[in-house]
Short mmCIF file of C-alpha atoms in Angstrom, two decimals:
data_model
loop_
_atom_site.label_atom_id
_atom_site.label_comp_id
_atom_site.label_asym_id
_atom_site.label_seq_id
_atom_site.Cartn_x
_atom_site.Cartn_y
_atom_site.Cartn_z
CA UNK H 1 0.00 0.00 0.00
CA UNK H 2 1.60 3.83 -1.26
CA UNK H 3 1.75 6.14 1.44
CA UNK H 4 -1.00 8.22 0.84
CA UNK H 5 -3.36 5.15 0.25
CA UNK H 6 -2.65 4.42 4.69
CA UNK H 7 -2.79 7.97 5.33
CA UNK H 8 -5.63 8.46 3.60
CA UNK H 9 -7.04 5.04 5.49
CA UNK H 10 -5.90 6.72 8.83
CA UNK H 11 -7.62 9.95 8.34
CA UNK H 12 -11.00 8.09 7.14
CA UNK H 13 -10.75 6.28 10.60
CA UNK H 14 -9.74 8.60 12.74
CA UNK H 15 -11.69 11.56 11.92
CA UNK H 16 -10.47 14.71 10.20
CA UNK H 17 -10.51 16.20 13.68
CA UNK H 18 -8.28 13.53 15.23
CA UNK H 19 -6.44 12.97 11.92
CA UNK H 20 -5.60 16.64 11.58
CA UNK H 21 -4.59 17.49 15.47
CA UNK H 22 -1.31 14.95 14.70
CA UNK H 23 1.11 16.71 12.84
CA UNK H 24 2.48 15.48 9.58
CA UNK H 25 5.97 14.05 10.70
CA UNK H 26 4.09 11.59 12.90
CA UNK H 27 1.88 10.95 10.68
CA UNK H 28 4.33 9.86 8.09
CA UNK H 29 6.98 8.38 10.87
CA UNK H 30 3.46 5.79 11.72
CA UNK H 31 3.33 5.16 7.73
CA UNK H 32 6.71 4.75 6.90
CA UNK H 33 7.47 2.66 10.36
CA UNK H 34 4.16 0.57 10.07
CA UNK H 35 3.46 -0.06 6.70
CA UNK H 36 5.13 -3.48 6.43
CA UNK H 37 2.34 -5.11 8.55
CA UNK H 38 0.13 -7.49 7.98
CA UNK H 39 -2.94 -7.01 7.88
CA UNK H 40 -1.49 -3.70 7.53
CA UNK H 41 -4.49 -0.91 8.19
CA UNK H 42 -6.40 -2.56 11.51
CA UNK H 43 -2.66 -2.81 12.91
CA UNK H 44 -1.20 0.39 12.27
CA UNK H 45 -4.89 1.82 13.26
CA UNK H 46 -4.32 0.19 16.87
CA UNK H 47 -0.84 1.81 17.11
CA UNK H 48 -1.78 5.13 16.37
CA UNK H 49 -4.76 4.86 18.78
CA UNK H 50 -2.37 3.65 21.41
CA UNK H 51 -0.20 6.59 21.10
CA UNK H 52 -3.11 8.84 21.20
CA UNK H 53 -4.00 7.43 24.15
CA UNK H 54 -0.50 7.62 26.03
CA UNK H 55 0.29 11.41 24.61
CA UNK H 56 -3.45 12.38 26.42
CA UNK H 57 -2.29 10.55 29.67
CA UNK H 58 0.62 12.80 30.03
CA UNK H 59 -1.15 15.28 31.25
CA UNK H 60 0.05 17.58 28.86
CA UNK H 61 0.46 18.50 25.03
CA UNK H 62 3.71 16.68 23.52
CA UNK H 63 3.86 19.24 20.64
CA UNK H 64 3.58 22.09 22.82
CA UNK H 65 6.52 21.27 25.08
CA UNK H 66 8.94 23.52 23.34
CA UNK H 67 7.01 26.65 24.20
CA UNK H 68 6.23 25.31 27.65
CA UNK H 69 9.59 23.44 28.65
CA UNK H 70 9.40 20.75 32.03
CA UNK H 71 10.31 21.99 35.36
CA UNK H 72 14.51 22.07 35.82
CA UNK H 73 15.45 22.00 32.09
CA UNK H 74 18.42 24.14 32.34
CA UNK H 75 19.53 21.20 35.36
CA UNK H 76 19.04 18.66 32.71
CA UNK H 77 20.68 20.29 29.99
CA UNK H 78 23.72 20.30 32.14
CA UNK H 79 23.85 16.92 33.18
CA UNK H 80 22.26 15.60 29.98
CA UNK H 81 24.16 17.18 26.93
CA UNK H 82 21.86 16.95 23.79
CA UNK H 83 22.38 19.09 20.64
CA UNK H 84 23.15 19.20 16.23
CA UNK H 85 26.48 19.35 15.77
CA UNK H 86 26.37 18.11 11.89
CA UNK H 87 24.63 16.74 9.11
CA UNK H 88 24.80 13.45 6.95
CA UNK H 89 25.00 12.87 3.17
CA UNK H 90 21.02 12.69 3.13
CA UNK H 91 20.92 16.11 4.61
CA UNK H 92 19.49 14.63 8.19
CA UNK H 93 21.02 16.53 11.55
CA UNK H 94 23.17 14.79 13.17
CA UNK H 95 22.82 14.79 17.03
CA UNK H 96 25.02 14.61 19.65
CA UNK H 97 24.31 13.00 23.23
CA UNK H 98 26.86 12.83 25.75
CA UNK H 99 25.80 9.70 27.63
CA UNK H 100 28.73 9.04 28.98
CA UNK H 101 29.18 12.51 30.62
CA UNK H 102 25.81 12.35 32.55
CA UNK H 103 26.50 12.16 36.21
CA UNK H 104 24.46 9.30 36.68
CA UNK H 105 23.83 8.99 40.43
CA UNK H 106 23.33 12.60 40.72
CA UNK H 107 21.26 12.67 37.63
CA UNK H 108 18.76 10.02 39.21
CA UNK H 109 18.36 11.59 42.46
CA UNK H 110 17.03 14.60 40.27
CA UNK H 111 15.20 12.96 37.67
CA UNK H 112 12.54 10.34 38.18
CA UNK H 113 11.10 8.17 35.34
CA UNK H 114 8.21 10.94 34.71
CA UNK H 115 10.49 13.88 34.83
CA UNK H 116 13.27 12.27 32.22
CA UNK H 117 10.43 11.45 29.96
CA UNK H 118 8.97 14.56 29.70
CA UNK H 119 12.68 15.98 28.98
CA UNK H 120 13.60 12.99 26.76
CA UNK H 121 9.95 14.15 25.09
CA UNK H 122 11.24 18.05 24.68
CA UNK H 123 14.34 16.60 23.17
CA UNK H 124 12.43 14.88 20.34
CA UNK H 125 10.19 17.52 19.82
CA UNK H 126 13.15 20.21 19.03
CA UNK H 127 14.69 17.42 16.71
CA UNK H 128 10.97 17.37 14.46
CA UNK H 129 11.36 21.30 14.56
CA UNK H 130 14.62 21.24 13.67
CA UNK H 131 14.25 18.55 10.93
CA UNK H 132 11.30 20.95 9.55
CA UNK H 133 13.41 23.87 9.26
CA UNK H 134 16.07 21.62 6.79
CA UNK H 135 12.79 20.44 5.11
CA UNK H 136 12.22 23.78 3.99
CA UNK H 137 15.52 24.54 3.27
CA UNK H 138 16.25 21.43 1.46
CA UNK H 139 12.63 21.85 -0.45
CA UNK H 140 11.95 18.34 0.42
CA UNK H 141 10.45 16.27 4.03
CA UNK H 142 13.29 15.25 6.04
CA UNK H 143 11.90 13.53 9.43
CA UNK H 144 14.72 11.37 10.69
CA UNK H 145 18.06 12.40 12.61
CA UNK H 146 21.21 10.24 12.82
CA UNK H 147 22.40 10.32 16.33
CA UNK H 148 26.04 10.24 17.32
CA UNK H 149 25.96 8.63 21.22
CA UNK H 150 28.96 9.42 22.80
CA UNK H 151 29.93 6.90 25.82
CA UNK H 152 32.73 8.96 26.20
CA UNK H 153 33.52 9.04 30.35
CA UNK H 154 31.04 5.74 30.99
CA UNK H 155 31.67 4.42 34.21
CA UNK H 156 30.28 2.18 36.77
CA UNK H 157 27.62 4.70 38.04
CA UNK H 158 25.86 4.08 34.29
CA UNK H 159 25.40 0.58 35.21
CA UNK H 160 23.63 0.70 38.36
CA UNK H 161 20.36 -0.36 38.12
CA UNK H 162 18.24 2.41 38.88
CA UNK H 163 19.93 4.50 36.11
CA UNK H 164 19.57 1.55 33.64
CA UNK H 165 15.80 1.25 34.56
CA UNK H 166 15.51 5.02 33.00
CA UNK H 167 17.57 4.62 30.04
CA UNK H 168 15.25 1.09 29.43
CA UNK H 169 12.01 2.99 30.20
CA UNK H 170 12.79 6.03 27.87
CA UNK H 171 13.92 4.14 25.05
CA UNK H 172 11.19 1.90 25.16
CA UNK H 173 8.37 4.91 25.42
CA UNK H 174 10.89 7.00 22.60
CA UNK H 175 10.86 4.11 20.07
CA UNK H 176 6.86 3.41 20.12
CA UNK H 177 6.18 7.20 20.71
CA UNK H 178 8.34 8.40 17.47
CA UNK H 179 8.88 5.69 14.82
CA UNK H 180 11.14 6.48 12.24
CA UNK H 181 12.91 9.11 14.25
CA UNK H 182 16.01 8.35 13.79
CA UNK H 183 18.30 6.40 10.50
CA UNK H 184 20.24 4.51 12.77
CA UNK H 185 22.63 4.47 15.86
CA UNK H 186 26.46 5.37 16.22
CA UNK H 187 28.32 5.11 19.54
CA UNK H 188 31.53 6.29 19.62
CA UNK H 189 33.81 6.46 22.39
CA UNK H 190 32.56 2.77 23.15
CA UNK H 191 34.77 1.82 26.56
CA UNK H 192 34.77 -1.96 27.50
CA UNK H 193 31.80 -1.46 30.14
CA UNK H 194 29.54 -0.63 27.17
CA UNK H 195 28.88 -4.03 26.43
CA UNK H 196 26.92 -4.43 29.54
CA UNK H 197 24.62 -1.33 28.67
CA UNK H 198 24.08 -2.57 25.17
CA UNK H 199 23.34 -5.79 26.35
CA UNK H 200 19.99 -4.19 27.88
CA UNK H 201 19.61 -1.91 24.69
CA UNK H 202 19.63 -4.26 21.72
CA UNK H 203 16.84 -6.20 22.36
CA UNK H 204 14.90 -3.44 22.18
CA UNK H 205 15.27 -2.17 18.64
CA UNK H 206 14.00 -3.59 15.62
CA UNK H 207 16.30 -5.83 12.76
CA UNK H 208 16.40 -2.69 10.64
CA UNK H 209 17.27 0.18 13.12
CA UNK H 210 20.17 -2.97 14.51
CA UNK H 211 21.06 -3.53 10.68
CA UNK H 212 21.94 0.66 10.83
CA UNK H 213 23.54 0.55 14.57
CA UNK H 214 27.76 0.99 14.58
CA UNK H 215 29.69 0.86 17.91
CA UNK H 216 32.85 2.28 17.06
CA UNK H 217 36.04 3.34 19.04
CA UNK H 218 37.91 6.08 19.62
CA UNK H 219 38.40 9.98 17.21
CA UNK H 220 40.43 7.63 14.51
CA UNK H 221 37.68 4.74 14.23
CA UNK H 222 35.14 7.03 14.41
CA UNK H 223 36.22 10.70 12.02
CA UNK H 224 37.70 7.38 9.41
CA UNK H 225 33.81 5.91 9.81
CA UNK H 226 32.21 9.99 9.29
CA UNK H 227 34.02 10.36 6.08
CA UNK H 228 32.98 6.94 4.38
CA UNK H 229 29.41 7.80 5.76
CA UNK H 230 29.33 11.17 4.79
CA UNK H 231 28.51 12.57 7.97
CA UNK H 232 29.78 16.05 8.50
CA UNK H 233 30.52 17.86 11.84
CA UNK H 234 29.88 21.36 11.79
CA UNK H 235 31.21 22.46 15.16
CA UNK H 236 33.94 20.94 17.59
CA UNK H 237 32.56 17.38 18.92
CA UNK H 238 33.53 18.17 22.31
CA UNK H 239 31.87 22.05 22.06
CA UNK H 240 29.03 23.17 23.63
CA UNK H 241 25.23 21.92 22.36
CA UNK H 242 21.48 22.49 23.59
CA UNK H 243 18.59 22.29 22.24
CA UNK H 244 16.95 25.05 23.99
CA UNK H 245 19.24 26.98 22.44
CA UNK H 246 18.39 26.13 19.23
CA UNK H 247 14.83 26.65 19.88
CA UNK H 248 15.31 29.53 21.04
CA UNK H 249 15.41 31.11 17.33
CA UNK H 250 12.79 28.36 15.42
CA UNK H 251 10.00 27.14 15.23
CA UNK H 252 8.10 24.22 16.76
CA UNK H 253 5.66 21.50 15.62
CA UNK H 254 2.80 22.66 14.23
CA UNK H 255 -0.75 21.03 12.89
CA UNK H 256 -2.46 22.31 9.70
CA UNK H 257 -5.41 23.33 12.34
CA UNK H 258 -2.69 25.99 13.84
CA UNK H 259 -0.51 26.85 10.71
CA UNK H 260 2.07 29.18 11.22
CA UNK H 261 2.63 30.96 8.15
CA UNK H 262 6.62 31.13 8.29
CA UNK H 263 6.61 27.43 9.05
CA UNK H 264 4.17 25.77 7.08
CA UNK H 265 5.88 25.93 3.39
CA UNK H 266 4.86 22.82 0.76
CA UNK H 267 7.21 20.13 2.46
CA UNK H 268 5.34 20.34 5.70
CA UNK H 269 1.76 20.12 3.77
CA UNK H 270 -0.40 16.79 5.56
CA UNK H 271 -0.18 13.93 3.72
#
């Protein structure tokens, strides 16, 4: 089934009310993720109804986090170091997380499971409204990111169990939440102790987001790995990133019910 044919089926279903309050990089991340199913409309129906459901538990609007960030963000953005720093060959951001720099037992004595979603949520959210902005510069959609995962200062804190019960829990939520997010996984910095982490990681991605995953070393495994990839860094790896900082100057998700005219061009028409 084309594209349009499920959106089309989705929007049919769901109401043009419903159908229209989702904007159009979830929409296509449940087409493009979903669409190999079988039967493929009742089961990709059921998925999207199920996030539906979890984004009204929250308590609050996902797309509207940007404007209305969680409680302690500037505390998270220091311990939790998310940001571009580059782009790929397909003209996707790349995105930077220092895992290995957050100061894990600290970092769970702040944050509990609901607070490090709801920052975990923020971060995706300025990733769609970033991606949007290269849409319209690019004149074509561009919905996925390629993050760069830097284990760089891992230590034994990461694998307590009470940190590793967040990183399972937001990954989990992330990769139902936001499918097709992302083209794939790199780690770099990758120390021994890693293993252990990805242990609890790789059984929760799919065959094709594994096929796409790369642990790699050190700068030498890793810059000889960028240039064969294509992947471009357009700042110092080790400088400083945000993402409230980039938000501070763009624009977030919208829906066609609350177009914004300087951020609604053709790419980011619904399907």
């Amino acid at each position: 089934m084309a594209e349009k044919e499920l959106a089309a089926f989705l929007r049919a279903e769901l109401g043009s009310v419903t159908y229209d309050s989702i904007y159009p990089e979830r929409i296509l991340g449940y087409v493009r993720a979903y669409k190999h199913l079988q039967p493929l409309n009742d089961k990709v129906l059921k998925l999207v109804l199920k996030d539906i459901a979890w984004r009204a538990s929250l308590g609050y609007h996902t797309d509207g986090v940007l404007s209305n960030p969680p409680d302690g963000r500037a505390e998270f953005e220091q311990m939790y170091q998310v940001g571009p720093i580059g782009h790929d060959s397909q003209g996707h951001a790349v995105v930077l997380e220092r895992v290995g720099r957050i100061p894990a037992q600290r970092y769970v004595a702040r944050f509990d499971e609901q607070s490090n979603l709801a920052h975990s949520i923020y971060n995706r959210e300025a990733a769609v409204a970033f991606s949007r902005e290269l849409s319209h510069a690019a004149g074509r959609r561009i919905v996925a990111i390629t993050p760069l995962v830097d284990m760089k200062g891992m230590g034994m804190s990461h694998l307590r169990p009470e940190f590793l019960r967040l990183v399972k829990s937001t990954i989990s939520t992330l990769i139902d939440a936001y499918p097709n997010a992302v083209t794939g996984f790199f780690v770099i910095n990758a120390p021994m102790a890693f293993r252990a982490l990805w242990k609890l990681i790789r059984p929760m991605l799919d065959k094709e987001t594994l096929a796409k995953t790369f642990v790699l070393g050190g700068q030498a495994e890793y810059e000889k790995f960028f240039r064969e990839r294509g992947i471009v860094l357009d700042q110092p790896i080790d400088g400083p990133i945000s993402w409230s900082a980039q938000m501070r100057t763009r624009c977030g998700p919208q829906t066609p019910s609350r177009p914004e005219p300087a951020c609604w061009p053709c790419v980011c028409e619904p399907l």
